[in-house]
Backbone as ProteinMPNN parsed JSONL, in Angstrom:
{"seq_chain_A": "MTTKWKILGIDSPDGKLITRAKYFASVSDKDLVVETEGFWTFQEPKLNVAFADVTEDMMVAWIKAETMQEGANMIEKRLNEQLAALKAQRVTPLPWAPQTFTPDLKG", "coords_chain_A": {"N_chain_A": [[8.115, -12.895, -7.746], [9.443, -9.78, -8.051], [10.359, -6.579, -6.692], [11.503, -3.392, -7.154], [13.058, -0.514, -6.042], [14.211, 2.909, -6.632], [15.447, 5.835, -5.854], [15.57, 8.774, -7.555], [16.267, 11.513, -7.403], [16.071, 14.581, -5.102], [14.257, 16.999, -3.387], [15.314, 19.715, -1.44], [14.964, 22.517, -0.361], [15.861, 24.159, 1.815], [18.213, 22.65, 2.7], [18.092, 21.231, 4.682], [15.341, 19.908, 5.208], [13.824, 17.347, 3.541], [11.813, 17.555, 1.103], [10.538, 16.728, -1.063], [10.61, 13.713, -3.508], [11.899, 12.176, -6.21], [10.934, 8.971, -7.749], [11.696, 5.778, -8.859], [9.912, 2.756, -9.543], [9.58, -0.709, -9.8], [8.116, -3.989, -10.747], [8.526, -7.107, -11.192], [8.027, -10.269, -12.957], [9.425, -13.085, -13.765], [9.723, -12.763, -17.286], [8.222, -10.641, -17.798], [7.673, -7.424, -16.992], [6.675, -4.208, -15.036], [6.921, -0.997, -14.787], [7.364, 2.312, -13.095], [7.438, 5.867, -12.733], [7.975, 8.719, -10.748], [7.071, 11.86, -8.777], [7.285, 12.269, -5.303], [5.618, 14.05, -2.989], [6.312, 14.971, 0.3], [4.107, 14.682, 3.031], [4.525, 15.939, 5.532], [7.292, 17.452, 5.731], [10.226, 16.256, 7.404], [13.14, 15.475, 9.321], [14.292, 12.526, 11.065], [16.901, 12.183, 11.44], [20.417, 13.286, 10.777], [20.58, 15.255, 7.837], [22.952, 14.436, 6.203], [23.107, 11.766, 6.932], [20.967, 10.472, 5.656], [19.637, 7.784, 3.897], [19.096, 5.767, 0.811], [17.368, 3.759, 1.254], [15.931, 4.614, 3.435], [14.567, 6.624, 2.395], [12.793, 5.468, 0.402], [11.365, 4.0, 2.404], [10.069, 6.039, 3.673], [8.409, 6.949, 1.726], [7.086, 4.776, 1.126], [5.567, 4.482, 3.475], [4.042, 6.716, 3.695], [2.272, 6.259, 1.427], [0.67, 4.117, 2.029], [-2.405, 2.454, 2.26], [-5.143, 1.065, 3.694], [-3.568, -1.188, 4.437], [-1.988, -1.67, 2.526], [0.645, -0.922, 0.169], [0.217, 1.496, -1.934], [1.36, 2.299, -4.47], [2.951, 0.145, -5.117], [0.832, -1.969, -5.116], [-0.732, -1.031, -7.451], [1.355, -1.376, -9.531], [1.366, -4.221, -9.276], [-1.191, -4.972, -9.957], [-1.347, -4.171, -12.525], [0.813, -5.864, -13.393], [-0.381, -8.193, -13.204], [-2.488, -8.121, -15.076], [-1.023, -7.997, -17.325], [0.034, -10.427, -17.276], [-2.327, -11.95, -17.762], [-3.212, -11.146, -20.091], [-4.304, -11.805, -23.525], [-3.068, -12.558, -26.789], [-4.059, -11.166, -29.751], [-3.689, -12.077, -33.044], [-2.986, -9.842, -35.601], [-5.188, -9.153, -38.284], [-4.238, -8.712, -40.994], [-1.905, -9.872, -40.96], [0.382, -12.613, -41.628], [-1.197, -15.669, -40.931], [-0.42, -17.807, -38.341], [0.008, -20.721, -36.162], [0.62, -20.722, -32.897], [1.7, -22.614, -30.422], [0.446, -22.453, -27.031], [2.586, -22.547, -24.358], [2.648, -22.016, -21.748], [0.157, -22.162, -20.579]], "CA_chain_A": [[7.978, -11.476, -8.033], [10.75, -8.913, -7.564], [10.05, -5.341, -6.503], [12.669, -2.601, -6.979], [12.798, 1.066, -5.845], [15.348, 3.592, -6.784], [15.321, 7.202, -5.603], [16.283, 9.627, -8.598], [16.261, 12.759, -7.017], [15.077, 14.808, -4.06], [14.14, 18.444, -3.405], [15.618, 20.192, 0.033], [15.192, 23.818, -0.338], [16.726, 24.661, 2.886], [19.242, 21.81, 3.002], [17.84, 20.543, 5.994], [14.271, 18.986, 5.245], [13.654, 16.825, 2.334], [10.124, 17.838, 0.732], [9.985, 15.883, -2.487], [11.641, 12.862, -3.817], [11.607, 11.542, -7.53], [11.4, 7.76, -7.503], [11.407, 4.684, -9.693], [9.601, 1.414, -8.899], [9.24, -1.912, -10.777], [7.772, -5.142, -10.432], [8.726, -8.12, -12.274], [8.016, -11.857, -12.724], [10.078, -13.855, -15.014], [9.945, -11.946, -18.459], [7.261, -9.424, -17.483], [8.202, -6.156, -16.09], [5.993, -2.95, -15.111], [7.679, 0.185, -13.988], [6.64, 3.827, -12.844], [8.291, 6.968, -12.358], [7.066, 9.898, -10.397], [7.641, 12.606, -7.718], [6.42, 12.137, -4.179], [5.722, 15.378, -1.961], [5.974, 14.508, 1.611], [3.08, 15.435, 3.796], [5.041, 16.936, 6.401], [8.759, 17.117, 5.757], [10.994, 16.343, 8.461], [13.921, 14.428, 9.318], [14.822, 12.402, 12.478], [18.436, 12.029, 11.493], [20.897, 14.358, 10.218], [20.274, 15.134, 6.703], [23.732, 13.698, 5.429], [22.918, 10.503, 7.237], [19.725, 9.857, 4.977], [19.916, 6.634, 2.828], [18.055, 5.649, -0.279], [16.386, 3.033, 1.991], [15.261, 5.421, 4.412], [13.651, 7.403, 1.386], [11.986, 4.503, 0.053], [10.581, 3.546, 3.355], [9.16, 7.083, 3.959], [7.457, 7.148, 0.561], [5.899, 3.545, 1.282], [4.812, 4.896, 4.584], [2.998, 7.788, 3.088], [1.326, 5.762, 0.39], [-0.098, 2.989, 2.754], [-3.926, 2.639, 2.335], [-5.981, -0.211, 3.872], [-2.56, -2.4, 4.795], [-1.218, -1.916, 1.286], [1.296, 0.217, -0.401], [-0.614, 1.874, -3.156], [2.246, 2.237, -5.63], [2.993, -1.382, -5.289], [-0.597, -2.458, -5.707], [-1.074, -0.557, -8.797], [2.231, -2.093, -10.179], [0.995, -5.6, -9.265], [-2.474, -5.037, -10.737], [-0.868, -4.168, -14.121], [1.505, -7.155, -13.785], [-1.49, -9.366, -13.283], [-3.197, -7.685, -16.333], [-0.145, -8.361, -18.638], [-0.097, -11.979, -17.517], [-3.771, -12.488, -18.298], [-3.404, -10.583, -21.762], [-4.068, -12.516, -24.67], [-2.329, -11.88, -27.904], [-5.036, -11.391, -30.931], [-2.957, -11.811, -34.163], [-3.459, -8.848, -36.765], [-5.751, -9.725, -39.41], [-3.398, -8.332, -42.093], [-0.458, -10.47, -40.754], [0.153, -14.223, -41.941], [-1.643, -16.236, -39.747], [0.266, -18.914, -38.067], [-0.271, -21.566, -35.119], [1.698, -20.851, -31.974], [1.102, -23.349, -29.241], [0.688, -21.835, -25.864], [3.278, -23.371, -23.856], [2.413, -21.561, -20.565], [-1.228, -22.895, -20.04]], "C_chain_A": [[9.014, -10.57, -7.472], [10.224, -7.567, -7.66], [11.204, -4.665, -6.199], [12.367, -1.127, -6.996], [14.091, 1.483, -5.954], [14.818, 5.172, -6.604], [16.243, 8.093, -6.658], [16.903, 10.75, -8.454], [15.808, 13.25, -5.812], [15.473, 16.314, -3.93], [14.445, 18.751, -1.652], [15.891, 21.598, -0.13], [16.101, 24.492, 0.785], [17.924, 23.812, 3.41], [19.092, 21.158, 4.08], [16.587, 19.418, 5.935], [14.227, 18.716, 3.809], [12.116, 16.932, 2.121], [9.614, 17.124, -0.479], [11.078, 14.869, -2.83], [10.944, 12.228, -5.207], [11.972, 10.108, -7.363], [11.057, 7.142, -8.841], [11.114, 3.488, -9.029], [9.427, 0.478, -10.052], [8.853, -3.09, -9.958], [7.911, -6.192, -11.458], [8.494, -9.491, -12.025], [8.377, -12.406, -14.019], [10.397, -12.719, -16.256], [9.334, -10.759, -18.461], [7.73, -8.589, -16.611], [7.008, -4.855, -16.035], [6.772, -2.209, -14.16], [6.806, 1.488, -14.101], [7.648, 4.64, -12.376], [7.558, 8.134, -11.773], [7.634, 10.684, -9.36], [6.573, 12.362, -6.662], [6.631, 13.34, -3.335], [5.253, 14.825, -0.76], [4.989, 15.454, 2.27], [3.585, 16.514, 4.757], [6.668, 16.537, 6.477], [9.56, 17.199, 7.114], [11.856, 15.327, 8.349], [14.301, 13.952, 10.977], [16.174, 12.032, 12.436], [18.942, 13.164, 10.668], [20.8, 14.084, 8.689], [21.629, 14.318, 5.814], [23.912, 12.371, 5.873], [21.791, 9.781, 6.494], [20.419, 8.975, 4.117], [18.897, 6.711, 1.896], [16.998, 4.744, 0.466], [15.457, 3.697, 2.771], [14.281, 6.309, 3.533], [12.653, 6.783, 0.959], [11.033, 4.109, 1.167], [9.502, 4.834, 3.544], [7.966, 7.301, 2.919], [6.575, 5.936, 0.749], [5.27, 3.963, 2.408], [3.796, 5.6, 4.379], [1.967, 7.193, 1.982], [0.601, 4.365, 0.846], [-1.626, 3.28, 2.735], [-4.492, 1.229, 2.506], [-4.756, -1.405, 3.965], [-1.829, -2.426, 3.437], [-0.34, -0.651, 0.703], [0.832, 0.364, -1.816], [0.185, 1.753, -4.613], [2.465, 0.767, -5.968], [1.882, -2.068, -5.901], [-0.639, -2.163, -6.908], [-0.245, -1.192, -9.763], [1.79, -3.723, -10.35], [-0.281, -5.881, -9.979], [-2.179, -4.972, -12.101], [-0.009, -5.455, -14.466], [0.479, -8.149, -13.98], [-2.161, -9.207, -14.609], [-2.399, -8.199, -17.407], [-0.209, -9.888, -18.61], [-1.446, -12.624, -18.013], [-4.082, -12.027, -19.666], [-3.33, -11.57, -22.642], [-3.784, -11.854, -25.9], [-3.28, -12.231, -29.184], [-3.941, -11.19, -32.195], [-3.609, -10.616, -35.208], [-4.002, -9.557, -37.964], [-5.169, -9.73, -40.827], [-2.125, -9.058, -42.164], [-0.863, -12.064, -41.101], [-0.202, -14.844, -40.648], [-0.97, -17.814, -39.52], [-0.174, -19.545, -36.437], [0.888, -21.392, -34.354], [1.13, -21.308, -30.766], [1.487, -22.367, -28.162], [1.082, -22.793, -24.839], [3.232, -23.191, -22.278], [1.18, -22.022, -19.75], [-0.989, -24.208, -19.694]], "O_chain_A": [[9.37, -10.754, -6.308], [9.611, -7.301, -8.694], [11.935, -5.016, -5.272], [11.59, -0.592, -7.787], [15.042, 0.808, -5.562], [13.839, 5.59, -7.223], [17.472, 8.098, -6.583], [17.881, 11.094, -9.118], [15.066, 12.463, -5.225], [16.562, 16.81, -4.22], [13.885, 18.109, -0.763], [17.07, 21.942, -0.046], [16.982, 25.306, 0.509], [18.564, 24.17, 4.399], [20.019, 20.45, 4.472], [16.694, 18.302, 6.444], [14.5, 19.558, 2.954], [11.306, 16.438, 2.905], [8.428, 16.992, -0.781], [12.257, 15.062, -2.532], [9.768, 11.873, -5.297], [13.087, 9.83, -6.923], [10.385, 7.67, -9.727], [11.809, 3.088, -8.095], [9.147, 0.899, -11.174], [9.146, -3.233, -8.771], [7.37, -6.056, -12.555], [8.746, -9.931, -10.903], [7.795, -12.242, -15.091], [11.288, -11.885, -16.097], [9.83, -9.818, -19.081], [8.179, -8.95, -15.523], [6.47, -4.586, -17.109], [7.19, -2.586, -13.065], [5.877, 1.713, -14.876], [8.604, 4.234, -11.714], [6.525, 8.506, -12.33], [8.721, 10.291, -8.939], [5.366, 12.261, -6.881], [7.773, 13.632, -2.983], [4.145, 14.307, -0.62], [4.987, 16.678, 2.143], [3.192, 17.68, 4.796], [7.159, 15.594, 7.097], [9.483, 18.202, 7.823], [11.669, 14.386, 7.577], [14.532, 14.741, 11.893], [16.644, 11.531, 13.458], [18.212, 13.89, 9.993], [20.904, 12.94, 8.245], [21.334, 13.639, 4.83], [24.796, 11.712, 5.326], [21.65, 8.571, 6.67], [21.529, 9.212, 3.64], [17.95, 7.491, 1.997], [15.805, 4.986, 0.287], [14.268, 3.378, 2.781], [13.219, 6.672, 4.037], [11.551, 7.327, 1.028], [9.868, 3.883, 0.836], [8.284, 4.651, 3.558], [6.844, 7.722, 3.203], [5.367, 6.056, 0.543], [4.063, 3.748, 2.299], [2.681, 5.269, 4.784], [0.894, 7.761, 1.774], [0.034, 3.64, 0.029], [-2.031, 4.345, 3.202], [-4.362, 0.354, 1.65], [-5.046, -2.528, 3.554], [-1.003, -3.329, 3.303], [-0.734, 0.507, 0.842], [1.017, -0.469, -2.704], [-0.274, 1.236, -5.632], [2.144, 0.301, -7.061], [1.933, -2.646, -6.986], [-0.58, -3.136, -7.66], [-0.777, -1.606, -10.793], [1.883, -4.329, -11.417], [-0.435, -6.954, -10.562], [-2.771, -5.734, -12.866], [-0.069, -6.018, -15.559], [0.537, -8.913, -14.944], [-2.388, -10.235, -15.246], [-2.93, -8.789, -18.348], [-0.441, -10.564, -19.612], [-1.512, -13.709, -18.59], [-5.048, -12.436, -20.309], [-2.322, -12.277, -22.624], [-4.183, -10.708, -26.11], [-3.311, -13.378, -29.63], [-3.369, -10.103, -32.266], [-4.805, -10.673, -35.492], [-3.371, -10.428, -38.563], [-5.499, -10.543, -41.691], [-1.356, -8.98, -43.122], [-1.953, -12.613, -40.942], [0.327, -14.626, -39.558], [-1.014, -18.742, -40.327], [-0.658, -18.766, -35.614], [1.998, -21.724, -34.769], [0.288, -20.687, -30.118], [2.473, -21.631, -28.201], [0.333, -23.672, -24.414], [3.702, -24.069, -21.553], [1.176, -22.218, -18.535], [-1.906, -24.912, -19.271]]}, "name": "protein", "num_of_chains": 1, "seq": "MTTKWKILGIDSPDGKLITRAKYFASVSDKDLVVETEGFWTFQEPKLNVAFADVTEDMMVAWIKAETMQEGANMIEKRLNEQLAALKAQRVTPLPWAPQTFTPDLKG"}
């Protein structure tokens, strides 16, 4: 499984503190991919480094830290749950479509 994060934008009304970030996160396993995009408003905007020194990795770490519950990152947890549901999904043929036999090579 592969997890990817990307910061798409930030809000910094005073040019010193970052108050909100727009993020993109995805989890993939072979040909299955689950993605989400959203805004995260930081509980207590603060910087422990100069604004110009902030990196995307730092922003991702700050979001992950604030979304931790019971030892798990909740955004990644939901993505993994959705990916597991996709893996377990069974395809039911449409009743009006031609019925064909397709062997399940994954099972």
